[in-house]
Amino acid sequence: EFANLGPETRFGNWVNFRFSPDGCFLVFQDFRKGWKDTDHITFWNIAAQREQGSIESYFWTLAFAPDGGSFATFRRKDFRKVNEVLLWKMEQVPILVKQHSITADVVAFSPDLRTFASADDLPDGKGQVAIWDMTTGENRWSVTFNEHDTHLQSLSFIANGKVLAAHGGGGTKYDWRRRTTMWDVTSMPKEIGSFSDSETPAVSPDGAWLAVPLDSGAKLVNASAPERGTDLIANGDLGPSKWVFQTHKWYPTPSFSPDSKMILVKGLHRSWQEPFLGKWLPQQYNPFRADPGGTVVRVWDTESCRELLVLSDCTETWFSPDGRVLATIRDRQTIDLWKVPPFRASLWRILGWTVIVWLIAVAVGWAGVLMRRKVFSRTNAPSPRPESSAGQPQLPDSTEPTVPHT
């Protein structure tokens, strides 16, 4: 231990803090300066082991640029509507660079801090979302959308800033509904779709794909053409859709690899099934395995929609940050590590299909040989000889036939 801090907390319970992306500062919520009327954020220099500036802003609005050299915050008027968006530069102390006056219910910053988005509830049951230029404050784009009997709760950029998502909620205590509306903002913003809470899709890191949960799998959708999609479903898979709590329906959970080339679908299960040829071959000689049932996780290729791997008795999966290793939990006790890509198919399964194809080829070839022998024997058989009255074959008459004379 080389340092010890004891920031003043709200009601003496916990400290809210985070690191800057470059690791130079510890940033914490400061309740010493004006709370409850105002919120403050304090920057503590780790190398120098001292405070290095404080700003008036709510801690949870803080968004750093990837290099940690700048950050953005916003302020609310009377803790209600957002009325200011602020861009700061981090030098010896935080320096205010830009200040924009707006009125919005929720605000989100793009990862590079070049733009920010705002959203408002409208009185007619619709919402309005807009994107602004951080440098000039110019409104780049705005659109209204159907909130489906909900009200705005949060706004976020996902998929490295390529997708904007507005999250809403509404209803009663026992009938609370959540709704997420997404837009592709890579070029000219385009609405991808509106989804209920249990059907909210997973978005690939590159923002090109969405995986929408289905009853027993997922639907892979291209973000640029959301009206078309491919169902990633295997015969016999069952999802958790039979479990319904009040109005909430459970679905499988899809997720993408860091490079967006693979998609995982977990939360599936299967019933026990007898192996192929199980009625004719003993288990120890059968190259095909029985389907034991239980929980299943499936790995699919994003481009070809081809299944790459099936993980039985698997409950959780994680990709390494570089996407080269997949870690899974089997039987709730064992951690399995898989190299990706490629996944190698089971040797027994390959051998089994090879034997089946070989047997079919032998059977077809043997049937052809028998057929040819039968046809050949019919075409080359000698003509039958006439028999005498005694049942013996009658020899042909060697005398010339007599011709009657007239």
Short mmCIF file of C-alpha atoms in Angstrom, two decimals:
data_model
loop_
_atom_site.label_atom_id
_atom_site.label_comp_id
_atom_site.label_asym_id
_atom_site.label_seq_id
_atom_site.Cartn_x
_atom_site.Cartn_y
_atom_site.Cartn_z
CA GLU A 1 0.00 0.00 0.00
CA PHE A 2 1.42 3.40 -0.97
CA ALA A 3 -1.58 5.71 -0.45
CA ASN A 4 -4.78 5.94 1.54
CA LEU A 5 -7.80 8.15 0.83
CA GLY A 6 -10.93 8.71 2.88
CA PRO A 7 -13.37 10.80 0.79
CA GLU A 8 -16.51 12.05 2.49
CA THR A 9 -19.47 9.92 1.45
CA ARG A 10 -23.22 10.33 1.24
CA PHE A 11 -24.80 9.12 4.51
CA GLY A 12 -21.43 7.53 5.34
CA ASN A 13 -22.01 4.43 3.23
CA TRP A 14 -19.81 4.00 0.13
CA VAL A 15 -17.32 5.77 -2.12
CA ASN A 16 -17.95 6.18 -5.86
CA PHE A 17 -14.71 6.31 -7.87
CA ARG A 18 -13.03 5.27 -11.14
CA PHE A 19 -9.67 5.53 -12.93
CA SER A 20 -8.94 7.73 -15.91
CA PRO A 21 -8.17 5.70 -19.09
CA ASP A 22 -4.47 6.63 -18.96
CA GLY A 23 -4.24 5.54 -15.32
CA CYS A 24 -2.95 8.93 -14.15
CA PHE A 25 -5.92 9.95 -12.02
CA LEU A 26 -8.27 8.49 -9.50
CA VAL A 27 -11.61 10.25 -9.90
CA PHE A 28 -14.16 10.18 -7.08
CA GLN A 29 -17.49 11.72 -6.16
CA ASP A 30 -16.89 14.51 -3.66
CA PHE A 31 -19.54 15.37 -1.07
CA ARG A 32 -17.49 18.02 0.74
CA LYS A 33 -18.22 20.93 -1.62
CA GLY A 34 -21.79 22.07 -1.67
CA TRP A 35 -23.80 18.86 -1.51
CA LYS A 36 -26.88 18.67 -1.49
CA ASP A 37 -27.24 21.72 -3.71
CA THR A 38 -24.45 20.78 -6.14
CA ASP A 39 -22.39 17.72 -7.07
CA HIS A 40 -18.61 17.73 -7.44
CA ILE A 41 -16.00 15.45 -8.99
CA THR A 42 -12.43 15.49 -7.65
CA PHE A 43 -9.31 14.34 -9.54
CA TRP A 44 -6.52 12.77 -7.46
CA ASN A 45 -3.09 12.49 -9.12
CA ILE A 46 -1.77 8.99 -8.41
CA ALA A 47 1.91 9.73 -9.12
CA ALA A 48 1.96 12.97 -7.10
CA GLN A 49 -0.44 11.54 -4.47
CA ARG A 50 -2.47 14.73 -4.18
CA GLU A 51 -5.67 16.33 -5.39
CA GLN A 52 -5.38 18.03 -8.74
CA GLY A 53 -8.60 19.88 -9.34
CA SER A 54 -12.32 19.55 -8.80
CA ILE A 55 -15.32 20.39 -11.01
CA GLU A 56 -19.04 20.85 -10.43
CA SER A 57 -20.81 17.97 -12.20
CA TYR A 58 -22.61 14.79 -11.34
CA PHE A 59 -20.18 11.86 -11.06
CA TRP A 60 -22.19 9.40 -13.17
CA THR A 61 -22.23 11.76 -16.16
CA LEU A 62 -18.43 11.63 -16.56
CA ALA A 63 -17.24 10.25 -19.93
CA PHE A 64 -13.53 10.13 -20.81
CA ALA A 65 -11.99 10.20 -24.28
CA PRO A 66 -9.99 7.01 -25.02
CA ASP A 67 -6.65 8.75 -24.40
CA GLY A 68 -7.78 10.29 -21.12
CA GLY A 69 -6.76 13.75 -22.27
CA SER A 70 -10.31 15.13 -22.27
CA PHE A 71 -13.67 14.29 -20.77
CA ALA A 72 -17.30 15.41 -20.92
CA THR A 73 -20.02 15.90 -18.31
CA PHE A 74 -23.48 17.42 -18.14
CA ARG A 75 -25.49 19.23 -15.50
CA ARG A 76 -29.15 19.20 -14.57
CA LYS A 77 -31.24 22.15 -13.51
CA ASP A 78 -32.70 21.44 -10.09
CA PHE A 79 -31.73 17.77 -10.62
CA ARG A 80 -34.35 17.46 -13.38
CA LYS A 81 -33.80 18.45 -17.00
CA VAL A 82 -30.30 18.47 -18.46
CA ASN A 83 -29.44 22.09 -19.21
CA GLU A 84 -25.66 22.07 -19.87
CA VAL A 85 -23.20 19.84 -21.72
CA LEU A 86 -19.54 20.49 -20.88
CA LEU A 87 -16.30 19.45 -22.58
CA TRP A 88 -13.13 19.55 -20.47
CA LYS A 89 -9.41 19.23 -21.16
CA MET A 90 -7.23 17.60 -18.54
CA GLU A 91 -3.95 19.44 -17.92
CA GLN A 92 -2.60 20.42 -14.51
CA VAL A 93 -6.23 20.95 -13.55
CA PRO A 94 -9.46 20.36 -15.53
CA ILE A 95 -10.04 23.21 -18.00
CA LEU A 96 -13.46 23.92 -19.50
CA VAL A 97 -13.19 23.94 -23.31
CA LYS A 98 -16.81 23.93 -24.55
CA GLN A 99 -20.17 24.63 -22.94
CA HIS A 100 -23.50 24.00 -24.69
CA SER A 101 -26.93 24.95 -23.38
CA ILE A 102 -29.67 22.42 -24.18
CA THR A 103 -32.87 21.06 -22.68
CA ALA A 104 -33.18 17.28 -22.56
CA ASP A 105 -34.32 14.40 -20.39
CA VAL A 106 -31.26 12.21 -21.05
CA VAL A 107 -27.86 12.70 -22.71
CA ALA A 108 -25.16 10.33 -23.98
CA PHE A 109 -21.63 10.94 -25.28
CA SER A 110 -20.02 9.15 -28.21
CA PRO A 111 -16.83 7.23 -27.30
CA ASP A 112 -14.59 9.72 -29.13
CA LEU A 113 -16.46 12.72 -27.63
CA ARG A 114 -16.94 14.25 -31.08
CA THR A 115 -20.72 14.13 -30.76
CA PHE A 116 -23.35 13.77 -28.08
CA ALA A 117 -26.96 12.66 -28.22
CA SER A 118 -30.01 13.94 -26.36
CA ALA A 119 -33.56 12.62 -26.02
CA ASP A 120 -36.88 13.98 -24.73
CA ASP A 121 -40.33 12.66 -23.96
CA LEU A 122 -43.01 14.38 -26.04
CA PRO A 123 -46.58 14.91 -24.80
CA ASP A 124 -48.19 12.73 -27.51
CA GLY A 125 -46.59 9.45 -26.38
CA LYS A 126 -43.62 9.84 -28.70
CA GLY A 127 -39.99 10.61 -28.08
CA GLN A 128 -37.43 12.75 -29.85
CA VAL A 129 -33.75 11.94 -30.19
CA ALA A 130 -31.05 14.22 -31.61
CA ILE A 131 -27.31 14.15 -32.29
CA TRP A 132 -25.16 17.26 -31.77
CA ASP A 133 -21.65 18.29 -32.73
CA MET A 134 -19.53 18.62 -29.61
CA THR A 135 -17.26 21.31 -31.05
CA THR A 136 -19.83 23.62 -32.66
CA GLY A 137 -23.02 22.65 -30.85
CA GLU A 138 -24.75 22.21 -34.23
CA ASN A 139 -27.71 19.85 -34.47
CA ARG A 140 -26.67 17.14 -36.93
CA TRP A 141 -29.83 15.02 -36.88
CA SER A 142 -33.09 14.57 -35.01
CA VAL A 143 -36.10 12.28 -35.31
CA THR A 144 -39.27 11.37 -33.42
CA PHE A 145 -40.13 7.77 -32.54
CA ASN A 146 -42.89 5.73 -30.88
CA GLU A 147 -42.16 5.06 -27.21
CA HIS A 148 -44.82 2.29 -26.97
CA ASP A 149 -46.36 3.49 -23.70
CA THR A 150 -43.00 4.00 -21.98
CA HIS A 151 -40.94 7.04 -21.03
CA LEU A 152 -37.23 7.68 -21.53
CA GLN A 153 -34.87 6.44 -18.84
CA SER A 154 -31.43 6.40 -20.46
CA LEU A 155 -29.54 6.90 -23.70
CA SER A 156 -26.33 5.18 -24.78
CA PHE A 157 -23.90 4.70 -27.65
CA ILE A 158 -22.94 1.06 -28.22
CA ALA A 159 -20.80 -0.88 -30.69
CA ASN A 160 -18.01 1.69 -30.45
CA GLY A 161 -20.41 4.54 -31.18
CA LYS A 162 -21.97 3.01 -34.30
CA VAL A 163 -25.37 2.36 -32.72
CA LEU A 164 -27.48 4.69 -30.57
CA ALA A 165 -29.96 3.11 -28.16
CA ALA A 166 -32.80 4.80 -26.26
CA HIS A 167 -34.05 2.84 -23.24
CA GLY A 168 -37.52 3.43 -21.84
CA GLY A 169 -39.84 1.99 -19.22
CA GLY A 170 -43.44 2.31 -18.14
CA GLY A 171 -46.42 0.58 -16.59
CA THR A 172 -47.40 -0.43 -13.08
CA LYS A 173 -45.52 -2.20 -10.31
CA TYR A 174 -46.79 -5.60 -11.44
CA ASP A 175 -46.83 -4.82 -15.15
CA TRP A 176 -43.64 -2.87 -15.80
CA ARG A 177 -42.53 -2.79 -19.44
CA ARG A 178 -39.16 -1.86 -20.89
CA ARG A 179 -38.47 -0.83 -24.46
CA THR A 180 -35.26 -0.21 -26.42
CA THR A 181 -35.15 1.61 -29.76
CA MET A 182 -31.95 1.48 -31.81
CA TRP A 183 -30.53 3.56 -34.66
CA ASP A 184 -27.59 2.92 -36.97
CA VAL A 185 -25.62 6.18 -36.82
CA THR A 186 -22.58 5.21 -38.91
CA SER A 187 -23.64 7.55 -41.74
CA MET A 188 -27.17 8.83 -42.21
CA PRO A 189 -28.97 7.62 -39.07
CA LYS A 190 -31.52 4.88 -39.71
CA GLU A 191 -33.82 3.20 -37.20
CA ILE A 192 -32.93 -0.46 -36.73
CA GLY A 193 -35.98 -1.40 -34.69
CA SER A 194 -37.82 -1.23 -31.39
CA PHE A 195 -37.58 -4.17 -28.99
CA SER A 196 -39.17 -5.21 -25.71
CA ASP A 197 -36.90 -5.84 -22.74
CA SER A 198 -36.64 -9.62 -23.17
CA GLU A 199 -36.18 -9.26 -26.95
CA THR A 200 -33.47 -6.59 -26.86
CA PRO A 201 -30.82 -7.74 -29.35
CA ALA A 202 -27.11 -8.12 -28.80
CA VAL A 203 -25.06 -5.82 -31.04
CA SER A 204 -21.76 -6.94 -32.54
CA PRO A 205 -18.69 -4.86 -31.61
CA ASP A 206 -18.35 -3.63 -35.20
CA GLY A 207 -22.01 -2.54 -35.23
CA ALA A 208 -22.76 -4.57 -38.37
CA TRP A 209 -24.89 -7.34 -36.81
CA LEU A 210 -27.72 -7.79 -34.35
CA ALA A 211 -28.75 -11.03 -32.64
CA VAL A 212 -32.42 -10.98 -31.65
CA PRO A 213 -33.44 -13.65 -29.09
CA LEU A 214 -36.00 -16.23 -30.24
CA ASP A 215 -37.83 -18.95 -28.30
CA SER A 216 -35.17 -21.59 -29.07
CA GLY A 217 -32.27 -19.67 -30.59
CA ALA A 218 -31.54 -16.30 -32.12
CA LYS A 219 -32.15 -14.37 -35.33
CA LEU A 220 -29.09 -12.84 -36.96
CA VAL A 221 -29.88 -9.50 -38.58
CA ASN A 222 -27.72 -7.19 -40.66
CA ALA A 223 -27.95 -3.74 -39.09
CA SER A 224 -28.02 -2.10 -42.52
CA ALA A 225 -30.98 -4.29 -43.62
CA PRO A 226 -32.94 -5.10 -40.43
CA GLU A 227 -35.97 -6.31 -42.38
CA ARG A 228 -34.06 -9.48 -43.35
CA GLY A 229 -32.52 -12.05 -41.05
CA THR A 230 -31.46 -15.68 -40.59
CA ASP A 231 -32.72 -17.92 -37.79
CA LEU A 232 -29.94 -19.67 -35.87
CA ILE A 233 -31.92 -22.62 -34.53
CA ALA A 234 -30.99 -26.31 -34.19
CA ASN A 235 -33.67 -29.01 -34.27
CA GLY A 236 -34.47 -30.27 -30.80
CA ASP A 237 -33.28 -27.18 -28.93
CA LEU A 238 -35.59 -25.74 -26.30
CA GLY A 239 -35.36 -22.29 -24.81
CA PRO A 240 -36.43 -20.94 -21.43
CA SER A 241 -39.57 -19.43 -23.00
CA LYS A 242 -41.87 -21.66 -20.95
CA TRP A 243 -40.82 -19.73 -17.85
CA VAL A 244 -42.89 -16.56 -17.63
CA PHE A 245 -42.80 -14.33 -14.56
CA GLN A 246 -45.79 -12.01 -14.53
CA THR A 247 -45.43 -10.34 -17.96
CA HIS A 248 -41.72 -11.08 -18.43
CA LYS A 249 -40.84 -13.89 -20.83
CA TRP A 250 -37.41 -15.49 -20.78
CA TYR A 251 -35.36 -16.03 -23.94
CA PRO A 252 -31.91 -17.44 -24.79
CA THR A 253 -29.00 -15.00 -24.51
CA PRO A 254 -26.94 -14.26 -27.64
CA SER A 255 -23.54 -12.55 -27.60
CA PHE A 256 -20.73 -11.84 -30.08
CA SER A 257 -17.00 -12.51 -30.10
CA PRO A 258 -14.72 -9.44 -29.89
CA ASP A 259 -14.02 -9.61 -33.64
CA SER A 260 -17.76 -10.01 -34.46
CA LYS A 261 -17.03 -13.19 -36.46
CA MET A 262 -18.84 -15.57 -34.10
CA ILE A 263 -22.03 -15.53 -32.09
CA LEU A 264 -22.80 -17.51 -28.94
CA VAL A 265 -26.34 -18.53 -27.99
CA LYS A 266 -26.71 -19.73 -24.39
CA GLY A 267 -29.73 -20.49 -22.23
CA LEU A 268 -30.74 -23.49 -24.38
CA HIS A 269 -31.47 -27.04 -23.27
CA ARG A 270 -32.28 -30.37 -24.92
CA SER A 271 -34.10 -33.58 -24.02
CA TRP A 272 -32.28 -36.95 -24.10
CA GLN A 273 -32.16 -38.54 -27.56
CA GLU A 274 -31.00 -42.00 -28.64
CA PRO A 275 -27.87 -42.02 -30.86
CA PHE A 276 -28.04 -42.85 -34.56
CA LEU A 277 -27.87 -46.66 -35.06
CA GLY A 278 -28.42 -47.02 -31.33
CA LYS A 279 -30.98 -49.80 -31.82
CA TRP A 280 -28.56 -51.96 -33.82
CA LEU A 281 -25.08 -51.21 -32.45
CA PRO A 282 -23.80 -51.60 -28.86
CA GLN A 283 -22.86 -48.31 -27.26
CA GLN A 284 -19.14 -49.13 -27.14
CA TYR A 285 -19.05 -49.79 -30.91
CA ASN A 286 -21.34 -46.97 -31.99
CA PRO A 287 -19.36 -44.03 -33.43
CA PHE A 288 -22.34 -41.73 -32.83
CA ARG A 289 -22.96 -40.29 -29.40
CA ALA A 290 -26.28 -40.10 -27.65
CA ASP A 291 -27.67 -36.65 -26.98
CA PRO A 292 -27.62 -36.55 -23.17
CA GLY A 293 -29.80 -33.46 -22.98
CA GLY A 294 -29.23 -30.73 -20.43
CA THR A 295 -27.97 -27.20 -21.03
CA VAL A 296 -26.45 -26.34 -24.40
CA VAL A 297 -24.47 -23.41 -25.81
CA ARG A 298 -24.08 -23.12 -29.58
CA VAL A 299 -21.39 -21.23 -31.46
CA TRP A 300 -22.24 -19.96 -34.96
CA ASP A 301 -20.25 -18.31 -37.73
CA THR A 302 -21.60 -14.83 -38.40
CA GLU A 303 -20.95 -14.65 -42.14
CA SER A 304 -22.04 -18.15 -43.20
CA CYS A 305 -24.54 -18.79 -40.36
CA ARG A 306 -22.89 -22.22 -40.00
CA GLU A 307 -22.71 -23.94 -36.65
CA LEU A 308 -19.12 -24.22 -35.40
CA LEU A 309 -19.39 -25.86 -31.99
CA VAL A 310 -21.90 -27.34 -29.55
CA LEU A 311 -21.09 -27.14 -25.83
CA SER A 312 -23.06 -29.56 -23.64
CA ASP A 313 -23.68 -29.07 -19.92
CA CYS A 314 -22.35 -25.54 -20.34
CA THR A 315 -23.86 -22.64 -18.43
CA GLU A 316 -21.49 -19.68 -18.98
CA THR A 317 -19.09 -18.60 -21.71
CA TRP A 318 -16.48 -15.84 -22.02
CA PHE A 319 -14.22 -14.73 -24.86
CA SER A 320 -10.74 -13.47 -24.09
CA PRO A 321 -10.21 -9.79 -25.02
CA ASP A 322 -8.29 -10.78 -28.16
CA GLY A 323 -10.97 -13.28 -29.17
CA ARG A 324 -8.52 -16.20 -29.46
CA VAL A 325 -9.70 -18.22 -26.46
CA LEU A 326 -13.19 -19.20 -25.36
CA ALA A 327 -13.65 -20.13 -21.68
CA THR A 328 -16.68 -22.17 -20.63
CA ILE A 329 -18.02 -23.57 -17.38
CA ARG A 330 -19.08 -27.23 -17.59
CA ASP A 331 -21.13 -28.98 -14.92
CA ARG A 332 -20.83 -25.79 -12.85
CA GLN A 333 -17.38 -26.94 -11.69
CA THR A 334 -14.99 -27.35 -14.63
CA ILE A 335 -13.45 -24.58 -16.73
CA ASP A 336 -12.78 -25.57 -20.35
CA LEU A 337 -10.61 -23.48 -22.67
CA TRP A 338 -11.09 -23.60 -26.45
CA LYS A 339 -8.90 -22.21 -29.22
CA VAL A 340 -10.83 -20.09 -31.73
CA PRO A 341 -10.87 -20.36 -34.65
CA PRO A 342 -11.04 -23.08 -35.79
CA PHE A 343 -12.96 -25.60 -33.71
CA ARG A 344 -12.00 -29.18 -34.56
CA ALA A 345 -14.83 -31.62 -35.14
CA SER A 346 -14.99 -34.81 -33.10
CA LEU A 347 -12.79 -37.60 -34.50
CA TRP A 348 -15.42 -40.20 -33.73
CA ARG A 349 -18.05 -38.19 -35.58
CA ILE A 350 -15.84 -37.87 -38.66
CA LEU A 351 -15.00 -41.60 -38.52
CA GLY A 352 -18.65 -42.50 -38.09
CA TRP A 353 -19.78 -40.58 -41.14
CA THR A 354 -16.88 -42.03 -43.12
CA VAL A 355 -18.00 -45.57 -42.23
CA ILE A 356 -21.60 -44.80 -43.13
CA VAL A 357 -20.64 -43.38 -46.54
CA TRP A 358 -18.36 -46.37 -47.18
CA LEU A 359 -21.14 -48.86 -46.31
CA ILE A 360 -23.58 -47.09 -48.59
CA ALA A 361 -21.07 -47.12 -51.45
CA VAL A 362 -20.36 -50.86 -50.94
CA ALA A 363 -24.07 -51.67 -50.81
CA VAL A 364 -24.80 -49.74 -54.01
CA GLY A 365 -21.80 -51.33 -55.78
CA TRP A 366 -22.73 -54.86 -54.73
CA ALA A 367 -26.34 -54.33 -55.81
CA GLY A 368 -25.04 -53.20 -59.22
CA VAL A 369 -22.85 -56.31 -59.58
CA LEU A 370 -25.74 -58.62 -58.77
CA MET A 371 -27.98 -56.83 -61.24
CA ARG A 372 -25.41 -57.11 -64.03
CA ARG A 373 -24.87 -60.82 -63.35
CA LYS A 374 -28.58 -61.49 -63.53
CA VAL A 375 -29.01 -59.58 -66.78
CA PHE A 376 -25.93 -61.26 -68.33
CA SER A 377 -27.11 -64.74 -67.40
CA ARG A 378 -30.46 -64.14 -69.09
CA THR A 379 -29.07 -62.87 -72.39
CA ASN A 380 -26.45 -65.65 -72.80
CA ALA A 381 -28.39 -68.73 -71.65
CA PRO A 382 -28.77 -71.58 -74.37
CA SER A 383 -32.21 -72.23 -75.79
CA PRO A 384 -34.01 -75.23 -74.21
CA ARG A 385 -34.02 -78.59 -76.12
CA PRO A 386 -37.33 -80.39 -76.92
CA GLU A 387 -38.01 -83.52 -74.90
CA SER A 388 -39.29 -86.92 -76.08
CA SER A 389 -42.38 -88.59 -74.81
CA ALA A 390 -40.16 -90.45 -72.34
CA GLY A 391 -38.92 -87.23 -70.84
CA GLN A 392 -35.44 -87.46 -72.37
CA PRO A 393 -33.97 -84.65 -74.46
CA GLN A 394 -34.58 -85.31 -78.13
CA LEU A 395 -31.55 -85.20 -80.35
CA PRO A 396 -31.82 -83.16 -83.46
CA ASP A 397 -32.58 -85.08 -86.70
CA SER A 398 -29.49 -85.15 -88.90
CA THR A 399 -31.35 -86.28 -92.06
CA GLU A 400 -32.34 -83.80 -94.62
CA PRO A 401 -36.00 -82.99 -94.61
CA THR A 402 -37.99 -84.74 -97.38
CA VAL A 403 -39.66 -82.54 -99.80
CA PRO A 404 -42.91 -83.98 -101.26
CA HIS A 405 -43.02 -84.32 -105.07
CA THR A 406 -46.02 -83.28 -106.92
#
